[in-house]
mmCIF file of C-alpha atoms and ligand atoms in Angstrom:
data_model
loop_
_atom_site.group_PDB
_atom_site.id
_atom_site.type_symbol
_atom_site.label_atom_id
_atom_site.label_comp_id
_atom_site.label_asym_id
_atom_site.label_seq_id
_atom_site.Cartn_x
_atom_site.Cartn_y
_atom_site.Cartn_z
ATOM 1 C CA MET A 80 -184.528 -161.472 -96.062
ATOM 2 C CA ARG A 81 -183.941 -165.070 -97.840
ATOM 3 C CA ARG A 82 -183.720 -164.548 -101.713
ATOM 4 C CA SER A 83 -186.591 -166.523 -103.412
ATOM 5 C CA LYS A 84 -184.102 -167.830 -106.118
ATOM 6 C CA LYS A 85 -181.102 -170.279 -105.374
ATOM 7 C CA ARG A 86 -177.588 -168.898 -106.390
ATOM 8 C CA ILE A 87 -174.939 -170.883 -108.016
ATOM 9 C CA GLY A 88 -171.165 -169.826 -108.572
ATOM 10 C CA ILE A 89 -168.649 -171.031 -111.373
ATOM 11 C CA LEU A 90 -164.838 -170.545 -111.415
ATOM 12 C CA THR A 91 -162.474 -171.857 -113.600
ATOM 13 C CA GLY A 92 -158.867 -172.386 -112.094
ATOM 14 C CA GLY A 93 -155.750 -173.432 -113.065
ATOM 15 C CA GLY A 94 -154.554 -173.085 -116.868
ATOM 16 C CA ASP A 95 -156.957 -172.488 -119.295
ATOM 17 C CA CYS A 96 -157.946 -174.958 -122.069
ATOM 18 C CA PRO A 97 -160.461 -175.237 -125.008
ATOM 19 C CA GLY A 98 -164.149 -176.087 -123.722
ATOM 20 C CA LEU A 99 -164.369 -173.987 -120.401
ATOM 21 C CA ASN A 100 -166.764 -171.473 -122.017
ATOM 22 C CA ALA A 101 -168.877 -174.245 -123.171
ATOM 23 C CA GLY A 102 -168.691 -175.708 -119.730
ATOM 24 C CA ILE A 103 -169.595 -172.437 -117.994
ATOM 25 C CA ARG A 104 -172.507 -172.130 -120.822
ATOM 26 C CA ALA A 105 -173.802 -175.485 -119.943
ATOM 27 C CA ILE A 106 -173.886 -174.859 -116.096
ATOM 28 C CA ALA A 107 -175.714 -171.487 -116.781
ATOM 29 C CA LYS A 108 -178.338 -172.202 -119.061
ATOM 30 C CA THR A 109 -179.059 -175.433 -116.547
ATOM 31 C CA ALA A 110 -179.248 -173.204 -113.505
ATOM 32 C CA ILE A 111 -181.884 -170.870 -115.555
ATOM 33 C CA LEU A 112 -183.585 -172.851 -117.467
ATOM 34 C CA ASP A 113 -183.913 -176.304 -115.673
ATOM 35 C CA TYR A 114 -183.906 -174.873 -111.922
ATOM 36 C CA ASP A 115 -184.479 -171.053 -112.243
ATOM 37 C CA MET A 116 -181.054 -170.128 -110.288
ATOM 38 C CA GLU A 117 -179.056 -167.149 -110.128
ATOM 39 C CA VAL A 118 -175.896 -167.405 -111.546
ATOM 40 C CA ILE A 119 -172.488 -165.773 -110.403
ATOM 41 C CA GLY A 120 -169.111 -165.912 -112.348
ATOM 42 C CA ILE A 121 -166.218 -165.775 -109.751
ATOM 43 C CA LYS A 122 -163.488 -164.008 -111.862
ATOM 44 C CA ASP A 123 -159.943 -165.442 -112.332
ATOM 45 C CA GLY A 124 -160.799 -168.869 -110.413
ATOM 46 C CA PHE A 125 -159.452 -168.821 -106.709
ATOM 47 C CA LEU A 126 -158.088 -165.396 -107.192
ATOM 48 C CA GLY A 127 -161.549 -164.019 -107.267
ATOM 49 C CA LEU A 128 -162.624 -165.969 -104.453
ATOM 50 C CA ILE A 129 -159.956 -164.529 -102.271
ATOM 51 C CA GLU A 130 -160.417 -160.806 -103.583
ATOM 52 C CA ASN A 131 -163.923 -161.200 -103.798
ATOM 53 C CA ARG A 132 -164.174 -160.465 -107.517
ATOM 54 C CA PHE A 133 -167.444 -161.755 -109.218
ATOM 55 C CA LEU A 134 -170.133 -160.948 -111.421
ATOM 56 C CA PRO A 135 -173.469 -161.972 -112.435
ATOM 57 C CA VAL A 136 -173.880 -164.039 -115.676
ATOM 58 C CA SER A 137 -177.235 -163.729 -117.358
ATOM 59 C CA TYR A 138 -178.500 -166.285 -120.160
ATOM 60 C CA GLU A 139 -177.491 -163.560 -122.689
ATOM 61 C CA ASP A 140 -173.862 -163.553 -121.162
ATOM 62 C CA VAL A 141 -173.340 -167.194 -122.049
ATOM 63 C CA SER A 142 -174.886 -167.390 -125.512
ATOM 64 C CA GLY A 143 -172.447 -167.698 -128.537
ATOM 65 C CA ILE A 144 -169.606 -168.974 -126.457
ATOM 66 C CA LEU A 145 -169.742 -172.332 -126.974
ATOM 67 C CA ASN A 146 -166.871 -172.561 -129.744
ATOM 68 C CA LEU A 147 -164.845 -169.923 -128.275
ATOM 69 C CA GLY A 148 -161.486 -170.941 -126.307
ATOM 70 C CA GLY A 149 -160.186 -169.878 -123.173
ATOM 71 C CA THR A 150 -162.638 -168.683 -120.327
ATOM 72 C CA PHE A 151 -164.588 -165.479 -120.222
ATOM 73 C CA LEU A 152 -164.549 -165.567 -116.437
ATOM 74 C CA GLY A 153 -160.423 -165.784 -116.003
ATOM 75 C CA ALA A 154 -158.305 -167.741 -114.600
ATOM 76 C CA SER A 155 -155.382 -168.091 -112.340
ATOM 77 C CA ASN A 156 -152.832 -170.732 -112.109
ATOM 78 C CA LYS A 157 -151.134 -169.430 -108.998
ATOM 79 C CA ALA A 158 -154.271 -168.522 -107.030
ATOM 80 C CA ASN A 159 -154.437 -171.027 -103.707
ATOM 81 C CA PRO A 160 -156.279 -169.594 -100.671
ATOM 82 C CA PHE A 161 -154.556 -171.662 -98.436
ATOM 83 C CA ARG A 162 -150.914 -170.371 -99.892
ATOM 84 C CA HIS A 163 -151.785 -166.801 -100.732
ATOM 85 C CA PRO A 164 -148.703 -164.163 -100.733
ATOM 86 C CA ASP A 165 -149.196 -161.173 -98.591
ATOM 87 C CA PHE A 166 -147.608 -157.583 -99.669
ATOM 88 C CA LYS A 167 -144.227 -158.974 -98.841
ATOM 89 C CA GLY A 168 -144.750 -162.161 -100.712
ATOM 90 C CA ARG A 169 -144.936 -164.320 -97.666
ATOM 91 C CA LEU A 170 -147.511 -167.312 -98.346
ATOM 92 C CA ARG A 171 -150.355 -167.034 -95.704
ATOM 93 C CA ASP A 172 -153.203 -169.401 -95.561
ATOM 94 C CA VAL A 173 -156.546 -166.843 -96.267
ATOM 95 C CA SER A 174 -158.815 -169.993 -96.633
ATOM 96 C CA ASP A 175 -160.999 -168.284 -94.147
ATOM 97 C CA MET A 176 -161.391 -165.010 -95.970
ATOM 98 C CA ALA A 177 -162.542 -167.238 -99.006
ATOM 99 C CA VAL A 178 -164.913 -169.135 -97.305
ATOM 100 C CA GLU A 179 -166.424 -165.678 -96.044
ATOM 101 C CA ASN A 180 -166.417 -164.578 -99.456
ATOM 102 C CA TYR A 181 -168.205 -167.557 -100.628
ATOM 103 C CA GLN A 182 -170.589 -166.921 -97.813
ATOM 104 C CA ALA A 183 -170.950 -163.470 -98.517
ATOM 105 C CA MET A 184 -171.972 -164.009 -102.083
ATOM 106 C CA GLU A 185 -174.760 -165.790 -100.751
ATOM 107 C CA LEU A 186 -174.067 -169.147 -103.007
ATOM 108 C CA ASP A 187 -176.078 -172.652 -102.626
ATOM 109 C CA GLY A 188 -173.183 -174.003 -104.203
ATOM 110 C CA LEU A 189 -170.093 -173.581 -106.260
ATOM 111 C CA ILE A 190 -168.809 -175.305 -109.501
ATOM 112 C CA CYS A 191 -164.960 -175.578 -109.537
ATOM 113 C CA ILE A 192 -163.955 -176.436 -113.363
ATOM 114 C CA GLY A 193 -160.341 -177.267 -112.767
ATOM 115 C CA GLY A 194 -157.359 -179.899 -113.114
ATOM 116 C CA ASP A 195 -155.455 -181.664 -110.122
ATOM 117 C CA GLY A 196 -154.157 -178.231 -108.447
ATOM 118 C CA THR A 197 -157.404 -176.674 -108.522
ATOM 119 C CA LEU A 198 -159.582 -179.481 -107.500
ATOM 120 C CA ASN A 199 -157.173 -180.180 -104.648
ATOM 121 C CA ILE A 200 -158.103 -176.839 -103.130
ATOM 122 C CA ALA A 201 -161.726 -177.300 -104.173
ATOM 123 C CA TYR A 202 -161.760 -180.231 -101.937
ATOM 124 C CA LYS A 203 -159.953 -178.638 -99.110
ATOM 125 C CA LEU A 204 -162.696 -175.912 -99.154
ATOM 126 C CA PHE A 205 -165.209 -178.527 -99.106
ATOM 127 C CA LYS A 206 -163.819 -179.593 -95.785
ATOM 128 C CA LYS A 207 -164.279 -176.212 -94.699
ATOM 129 C CA GLY A 208 -167.837 -176.285 -95.458
ATOM 130 C CA VAL A 209 -167.976 -174.999 -99.018
ATOM 131 C CA ARG A 210 -170.788 -176.658 -101.064
ATOM 132 C CA LEU A 211 -169.013 -177.621 -104.070
ATOM 133 C CA VAL A 212 -168.794 -179.897 -107.123
ATOM 134 C CA GLY A 213 -165.805 -180.446 -109.629
ATOM 135 C CA VAL A 214 -165.666 -180.629 -113.082
ATOM 136 C CA PRO A 215 -162.534 -181.910 -114.850
ATOM 137 C CA LYS A 216 -160.243 -179.879 -117.245
ATOM 138 C CA THR A 217 -156.905 -180.173 -118.482
ATOM 139 C CA ILE A 218 -155.221 -180.573 -121.505
ATOM 140 C CA ASP A 219 -153.007 -183.197 -119.777
ATOM 141 C CA ASN A 220 -155.562 -185.584 -119.024
ATOM 142 C CA ASP A 221 -153.916 -187.013 -115.942
ATOM 143 C CA LEU A 222 -156.697 -186.795 -113.423
ATOM 144 C CA ARG A 223 -157.986 -189.818 -112.114
ATOM 145 C CA GLN A 224 -161.240 -191.350 -112.125
ATOM 146 C CA THR A 225 -162.166 -189.902 -115.282
ATOM 147 C CA ASP A 226 -161.586 -191.202 -118.848
ATOM 148 C CA ALA A 227 -161.532 -187.956 -120.499
ATOM 149 C CA THR A 228 -160.866 -184.305 -118.790
ATOM 150 C CA ILE A 229 -162.131 -180.975 -121.039
ATOM 151 C CA GLY A 230 -159.451 -179.961 -123.328
ATOM 152 C CA PHE A 231 -157.291 -183.082 -124.163
ATOM 153 C CA ASP A 232 -158.910 -183.815 -127.286
ATOM 154 C CA SER A 233 -158.533 -180.059 -128.775
ATOM 155 C CA ALA A 234 -154.861 -180.090 -127.723
ATOM 156 C CA LEU A 235 -154.395 -183.478 -129.069
ATOM 157 C CA ILE A 236 -155.750 -182.364 -132.207
ATOM 158 C CA THR A 237 -153.251 -179.192 -132.342
ATOM 159 C CA ALA A 238 -150.694 -181.261 -131.498
ATOM 160 C CA THR A 239 -151.494 -183.783 -134.174
ATOM 161 C CA GLN A 240 -151.812 -181.158 -136.776
ATOM 162 C CA ALA A 241 -148.450 -179.943 -136.147
ATOM 163 C CA ILE A 242 -146.915 -183.481 -136.230
ATOM 164 C CA ASP A 243 -148.695 -183.721 -139.778
ATOM 165 C CA LYS A 244 -146.930 -180.565 -140.693
ATOM 166 C CA LEU A 245 -143.659 -181.187 -139.578
ATOM 167 C CA HIS A 246 -143.646 -184.581 -141.400
ATOM 168 C CA THR A 247 -143.324 -182.867 -144.601
ATOM 169 C CA THR A 248 -140.823 -180.708 -143.953
ATOM 170 C CA ALA A 249 -138.690 -183.425 -142.256
ATOM 171 C CA GLN A 250 -139.101 -185.599 -145.638
ATOM 172 C CA SER A 251 -138.047 -182.701 -147.744
ATOM 173 C CA HIS A 252 -134.976 -181.819 -145.937
ATOM 174 C CA HIS A 253 -133.925 -185.238 -144.369
ATOM 175 C CA ARG A 254 -134.067 -183.887 -141.139
ATOM 176 C CA VAL A 255 -134.660 -185.382 -137.260
ATOM 177 C CA MET A 256 -137.345 -183.362 -135.860
ATOM 178 C CA VAL A 257 -138.072 -183.325 -132.504
ATOM 179 C CA ILE A 258 -141.556 -181.947 -131.186
ATOM 180 C CA GLU A 259 -141.850 -181.199 -127.613
ATOM 181 C CA VAL A 260 -145.385 -181.552 -126.398
ATOM 182 C CA MET A 261 -147.315 -180.334 -122.817
ATOM 183 C CA GLY A 262 -148.281 -182.924 -120.333
ATOM 184 C CA ARG A 263 -146.575 -182.103 -117.255
ATOM 185 C CA TYR A 264 -145.992 -185.253 -115.666
ATOM 186 C CA ALA A 265 -147.922 -187.688 -117.617
ATOM 187 C CA GLY A 266 -147.235 -188.628 -121.138
ATOM 188 C CA TRP A 267 -150.914 -188.854 -122.495
ATOM 189 C CA LEU A 268 -150.716 -185.927 -125.067
ATOM 190 C CA ALA A 269 -147.729 -187.330 -126.363
ATOM 191 C CA LEU A 270 -148.525 -190.711 -126.752
ATOM 192 C CA TYR A 271 -151.641 -189.689 -128.636
ATOM 193 C CA SER A 272 -150.333 -187.283 -130.657
ATOM 194 C CA GLY A 273 -147.257 -189.311 -131.386
ATOM 195 C CA LEU A 274 -149.536 -192.301 -132.634
ATOM 196 C CA ALA A 275 -151.807 -190.246 -134.231
ATOM 197 C CA GLY A 276 -149.401 -188.197 -136.132
ATOM 198 C CA GLY A 277 -147.225 -191.293 -136.806
ATOM 199 C CA GLY A 278 -144.031 -190.355 -134.668
ATOM 200 C CA ASP A 279 -141.064 -192.592 -135.199
ATOM 201 C CA ILE A 280 -140.161 -192.126 -131.328
ATOM 202 C CA ILE A 281 -142.249 -191.319 -128.391
ATOM 203 C CA LEU A 282 -140.379 -190.289 -125.505
ATOM 204 C CA LEU A 283 -143.002 -190.002 -122.113
ATOM 205 C CA PRO A 284 -142.051 -189.335 -118.297
ATOM 206 C CA GLU A 285 -143.181 -192.711 -117.521
ATOM 207 C CA ILE A 286 -140.638 -194.407 -119.731
ATOM 208 C CA PRO A 287 -137.156 -192.825 -119.296
ATOM 209 C CA TYR A 288 -135.400 -193.205 -122.275
ATOM 210 C CA ASP A 289 -131.545 -194.214 -123.379
ATOM 211 C CA ILE A 290 -130.411 -191.731 -126.104
ATOM 212 C CA LYS A 291 -128.335 -194.485 -127.548
ATOM 213 C CA LYS A 292 -131.737 -196.364 -128.485
ATOM 214 C CA VAL A 293 -133.237 -192.940 -129.521
ATOM 215 C CA CYS A 294 -130.171 -192.780 -132.225
ATOM 216 C CA GLU A 295 -130.411 -196.093 -133.111
ATOM 217 C CA VAL A 296 -134.036 -195.860 -134.634
ATOM 218 C CA VAL A 297 -132.999 -192.718 -136.473
ATOM 219 C CA LEU A 298 -129.761 -194.432 -138.052
ATOM 220 C CA LYS A 299 -131.465 -197.502 -138.931
ATOM 221 C CA ARG A 300 -134.236 -195.881 -140.586
ATOM 222 C CA ASN A 301 -131.740 -193.556 -142.336
ATOM 223 C CA GLN A 302 -130.126 -196.413 -143.499
ATOM 224 C CA SER A 303 -133.393 -198.129 -144.630
ATOM 225 C CA GLY A 304 -134.340 -195.307 -146.933
ATOM 226 C CA LYS A 305 -136.525 -193.487 -144.568
ATOM 227 C CA ARG A 306 -134.169 -190.366 -144.318
ATOM 228 C CA PHE A 307 -136.139 -188.470 -141.737
ATOM 229 C CA SER A 308 -137.567 -189.338 -138.338
ATOM 230 C CA ILE A 309 -140.288 -187.597 -135.911
ATOM 231 C CA VAL A 310 -139.611 -187.772 -132.348
ATOM 232 C CA VAL A 311 -142.411 -186.637 -130.168
ATOM 233 C CA ALA A 312 -141.130 -186.017 -126.874
ATOM 234 C CA SER A 313 -143.280 -185.008 -123.800
ATOM 235 C CA GLU A 314 -141.797 -181.886 -121.662
ATOM 236 C CA GLY A 315 -141.565 -184.210 -118.674
ATOM 237 C CA SER A 316 -139.636 -186.978 -120.715
ATOM 238 C CA ARG A 317 -135.991 -187.628 -119.253
ATOM 239 C CA PRO A 318 -133.293 -190.050 -119.935
ATOM 240 C CA LYS A 319 -132.778 -193.035 -117.794
ATOM 241 C CA GLY A 320 -131.615 -192.137 -114.504
ATOM 242 C CA GLY A 321 -131.675 -188.191 -115.480
ATOM 243 C CA LYS A 322 -133.613 -185.684 -114.360
ATOM 244 C CA MET A 323 -136.867 -183.710 -116.302
ATOM 245 C CA VAL A 324 -135.577 -180.281 -117.774
ATOM 246 C CA VAL A 325 -137.138 -177.524 -115.627
ATOM 247 C CA LYS A 326 -137.634 -174.190 -117.485
ATOM 248 C CA LYS A 327 -138.646 -172.174 -114.542
ATOM 249 C CA ILE A 328 -139.980 -172.182 -110.991
ATOM 250 C CA VAL A 329 -143.050 -170.213 -110.102
ATOM 251 C CA LYS A 330 -142.744 -170.045 -106.302
ATOM 252 C CA ASP A 331 -146.110 -169.139 -105.481
ATOM 253 C CA SER A 332 -147.803 -171.688 -108.116
ATOM 254 C CA THR A 333 -149.520 -175.069 -106.838
ATOM 255 C CA ASP A 334 -147.033 -176.859 -108.593
ATOM 256 C CA PRO A 335 -143.808 -174.835 -108.969
ATOM 257 C CA LEU A 336 -141.854 -176.529 -111.792
ATOM 258 C CA ARG A 337 -142.357 -175.175 -115.413
ATOM 259 C CA LEU A 338 -141.219 -178.019 -117.804
ATOM 260 C CA GLY A 339 -139.632 -176.893 -120.773
ATOM 261 C CA GLY A 340 -136.311 -177.824 -122.639
ATOM 262 C CA ILE A 341 -136.234 -181.317 -122.852
ATOM 263 C CA GLY A 342 -136.801 -180.758 -126.939
ATOM 264 C CA ASN A 343 -133.627 -179.056 -127.605
ATOM 265 C CA LYS A 344 -131.515 -180.960 -125.461
ATOM 266 C CA LEU A 345 -132.575 -184.291 -127.413
ATOM 267 C CA ALA A 346 -132.121 -182.640 -130.779
ATOM 268 C CA ASN A 347 -128.613 -181.448 -129.932
ATOM 269 C CA GLU A 348 -127.537 -184.926 -128.506
ATOM 270 C CA ILE A 349 -129.285 -186.587 -131.909
ATOM 271 C CA GLU A 350 -127.057 -184.264 -134.019
ATOM 272 C CA LYS A 351 -123.896 -184.658 -132.053
ATOM 273 C CA ILE A 352 -124.430 -188.847 -132.125
ATOM 274 C CA THR A 353 -126.067 -189.204 -135.525
ATOM 275 C CA GLY A 354 -124.441 -186.904 -137.424
ATOM 276 C CA LEU A 355 -127.779 -185.883 -139.114
ATOM 277 C CA GLU A 356 -129.392 -182.410 -139.055
ATOM 278 C CA ALA A 357 -131.805 -182.120 -136.111
ATOM 279 C CA ARG A 358 -134.509 -179.561 -135.661
ATOM 280 C CA VAL A 359 -137.034 -178.826 -132.535
ATOM 281 C CA THR A 360 -140.500 -177.330 -132.190
ATOM 282 C CA VAL A 361 -142.012 -176.655 -128.786
ATOM 283 C CA LEU A 362 -145.444 -176.751 -129.366
ATOM 284 C CA GLY A 363 -146.040 -174.622 -125.913
ATOM 285 C CA HIS A 364 -148.951 -172.878 -125.299
ATOM 286 C CA LEU A 365 -150.503 -173.241 -128.642
ATOM 287 C CA GLN A 366 -151.866 -176.417 -127.156
ATOM 288 C CA ARG A 367 -154.040 -174.768 -124.700
ATOM 289 C CA GLY A 368 -155.700 -172.381 -127.347
ATOM 290 C CA GLY A 369 -158.132 -172.089 -130.017
ATOM 291 C CA GLU A 370 -161.591 -173.282 -130.612
ATOM 292 C CA PRO A 371 -162.641 -176.634 -128.768
ATOM 293 C CA SER A 372 -163.021 -179.642 -130.613
ATOM 294 C CA PRO A 373 -166.593 -180.859 -131.081
ATOM 295 C CA PHE A 374 -165.926 -183.503 -128.428
ATOM 296 C CA ASP A 375 -164.636 -181.232 -126.067
ATOM 297 C CA ARG A 376 -167.827 -179.126 -126.565
ATOM 298 C CA MET A 377 -170.043 -182.262 -125.935
ATOM 299 C CA LEU A 378 -167.802 -183.341 -123.035
ATOM 300 C CA ALA A 379 -168.085 -179.650 -121.400
ATOM 301 C CA THR A 380 -171.655 -179.833 -121.902
ATOM 302 C CA ARG A 381 -172.496 -182.947 -120.503
ATOM 303 C CA PHE A 382 -170.398 -182.262 -117.492
ATOM 304 C CA GLY A 383 -171.975 -178.897 -116.777
ATOM 305 C CA VAL A 384 -175.233 -180.103 -117.071
ATOM 306 C CA ASP A 385 -175.062 -182.673 -114.396
ATOM 307 C CA ALA A 386 -172.477 -180.960 -112.319
ATOM 308 C CA CYS A 387 -175.511 -178.271 -112.052
ATOM 309 C CA GLU A 388 -177.908 -181.312 -111.055
ATOM 310 C CA LEU A 389 -175.916 -182.230 -108.386
ATOM 311 C CA ILE A 390 -175.353 -178.791 -107.142
ATOM 312 C CA ALA A 391 -179.548 -178.534 -107.300
ATOM 313 C CA LYS A 392 -179.910 -181.844 -105.640
ATOM 314 C CA GLY A 393 -177.265 -180.948 -102.555
ATOM 315 C CA ASP A 394 -174.774 -183.522 -103.742
ATOM 316 C CA PHE A 395 -171.727 -181.829 -102.782
ATOM 317 C CA GLY A 396 -168.128 -182.985 -102.421
ATOM 318 C CA LYS A 397 -168.465 -184.677 -105.860
ATOM 319 C CA MET A 398 -166.828 -184.822 -109.386
ATOM 320 C CA VAL A 399 -168.415 -185.583 -112.336
ATOM 321 C CA VAL A 400 -166.382 -187.753 -114.744
ATOM 322 C CA LEU A 401 -166.824 -189.961 -117.683
ATOM 323 C CA LYS A 402 -166.396 -193.610 -117.615
ATOM 324 C CA ALA A 403 -167.230 -195.856 -120.688
ATOM 325 C CA GLY A 404 -169.166 -192.682 -122.490
ATOM 326 C CA GLN A 405 -171.199 -192.361 -119.029
ATOM 327 C CA ILE A 406 -171.244 -189.238 -117.087
ATOM 328 C CA LYS A 407 -171.037 -190.487 -113.684
ATOM 329 C CA LYS A 408 -170.214 -188.686 -110.101
ATOM 330 C CA VAL A 409 -167.077 -189.690 -107.631
ATOM 331 C CA ASP A 410 -166.153 -188.194 -104.368
ATOM 332 C CA LEU A 411 -163.500 -185.320 -104.997
ATOM 333 C CA LYS A 412 -161.753 -186.988 -102.606
ATOM 334 C CA LYS A 413 -161.017 -189.908 -104.716
ATOM 335 C CA ALA A 414 -160.051 -187.894 -107.825
ATOM 336 C CA VAL A 415 -157.639 -185.882 -106.194
ATOM 337 C CA GLY A 416 -154.131 -186.271 -104.513
ATOM 338 C CA ASP A 417 -152.500 -188.073 -107.019
ATOM 339 C CA ILE A 418 -152.456 -188.234 -110.798
ATOM 340 C CA LYS A 419 -153.460 -190.646 -113.623
ATOM 341 C CA ARG A 420 -150.167 -191.551 -115.508
ATOM 342 C CA VAL A 421 -149.632 -193.621 -118.638
ATOM 343 C CA GLY A 422 -149.279 -197.061 -117.198
ATOM 344 C CA LEU A 423 -146.329 -199.474 -119.257
ATOM 345 C CA SER A 424 -149.251 -202.336 -119.639
ATOM 346 C CA ASP A 425 -151.626 -199.357 -121.316
ATOM 347 C CA PRO A 426 -152.987 -200.870 -124.483
ATOM 348 C CA VAL A 427 -152.333 -198.054 -126.488
ATOM 349 C CA ILE A 428 -148.496 -198.472 -125.700
ATOM 350 C CA LYS A 429 -149.009 -202.324 -127.035
ATOM 351 C CA VAL A 430 -150.870 -200.969 -130.102
ATOM 352 C CA ALA A 431 -147.930 -197.848 -130.611
ATOM 353 C CA ARG A 432 -145.297 -200.891 -130.500
ATOM 354 C CA SER A 433 -147.022 -203.245 -132.712
ATOM 355 C CA VAL A 434 -146.876 -200.539 -135.664
ATOM 356 C CA GLY A 435 -143.401 -200.216 -135.133
ATOM 357 C CA THR A 436 -143.188 -196.700 -132.725
ATOM 358 C CA SER A 437 -140.321 -196.908 -130.411
ATOM 359 C CA PHE A 438 -140.353 -195.444 -126.792
ATOM 360 C CA GLY A 439 -136.364 -194.947 -126.872
ATOM 361 C CA ILE A 440 -135.627 -197.989 -124.690
HETATM 362 O O1 F6P B 1008 -151.325 -178.392 -116.931
HETATM 363 C C1 F6P B 1008 -151.831 -177.867 -117.908
HETATM 364 C C2 F6P B 1008 -150.316 -177.303 -118.596
HETATM 365 O O2 F6P B 1008 -150.313 -176.780 -119.824
HETATM 366 C C3 F6P B 1008 -149.055 -178.279 -118.735
HETATM 367 O O3 F6P B 1008 -149.165 -179.448 -119.848
HETATM 368 C C4 F6P B 1008 -147.827 -177.532 -118.774
HETATM 369 O O4 F6P B 1008 -146.995 -177.954 -117.967
HETATM 370 C C5 F6P B 1008 -148.444 -176.220 -117.921
HETATM 371 O O5 F6P B 1008 -149.687 -176.321 -117.578
HETATM 372 C C6 F6P B 1008 -148.285 -174.746 -118.295
HETATM 373 O O6 F6P B 1008 -148.244 -173.611 -117.385
HETATM 374 P P1 F6P B 1008 -148.068 -172.525 -117.530
HETATM 375 O O7 F6P B 1008 -149.142 -171.937 -118.047
HETATM 376 O O8 F6P B 1008 -148.043 -171.614 -116.106
HETATM 377 O O9 F6P B 1008 -146.948 -172.069 -118.554
#
């Protein structure tokens, strides 16, 4: 017998970030209060869809979670129904099984909160008949079509505060401080935190650096009496003609490369070339933790409410986006496939140059 109430599913895929709980809360509250729907939370992202693990979500379950980091549904940055390891570790396409589980859950729509990897998978599932809507999140802010993603602002605050703290100790000890921030193949987090934190040199994946130029800036500052320097390096930054530093390969992940190590490389080279003492701080997963900023809470709430409305209207295959302060929708197809990188003519690059920031070129 057909249920009287409609049922909506929510999953959080990929790496976590602050603001996911705020998004889940907004979707669930809107579904319950505005549309009298039932809410199902799928556990651990697409892994829950593959393994048929889910839980009912009540109004009480999402009460009091607005300010909590992480995701109470769990996430997986490996799970992919199109490439799922069998018991021998061989990657198999189990997407039909995921679709069957989705159907067995009797969902009228599914909201996938995720970054590029998750939304790519979501788009492929949509083409297989899964009625879904995407919500953009990632601390990397590298999703096309949207001005902001859930999590970026909170990570930006963490990284900026870290740069502020490194400034004082750099000054006391007359050192070069290299701070490695996340962002994968896009330099948004390094660019924005570097500018907000007053970094002297900002290194981005999009602008391969020349180590000699980096050292020239450091030495020039030293000679002019500024006996410390702050270098903000995106984990994906690389020297001209060189490669990104890969820390680890996670074979069964949607993006197998785990970047990391450029900070150490830079500090060693700077110390060797300039003769000045250099230290490195790798911010790592601190950037993904902690409470969401007010901006991220707002963004997640606005995205969540609008995504729920799209499901209620049956407007599937879309992603909610922020455009010039307004929440809009775009076809999921347009949002995935390629990422949003920092353009060389980006106004923020110009602003950084105007205040004397070097990009190591
Ligand atoms: O995409 C988000 C992100 O935090 C990147 O900035 C980083 O490169 C990557 O995920 C780290 O992934 P993991 O949590 O698997 O180490």
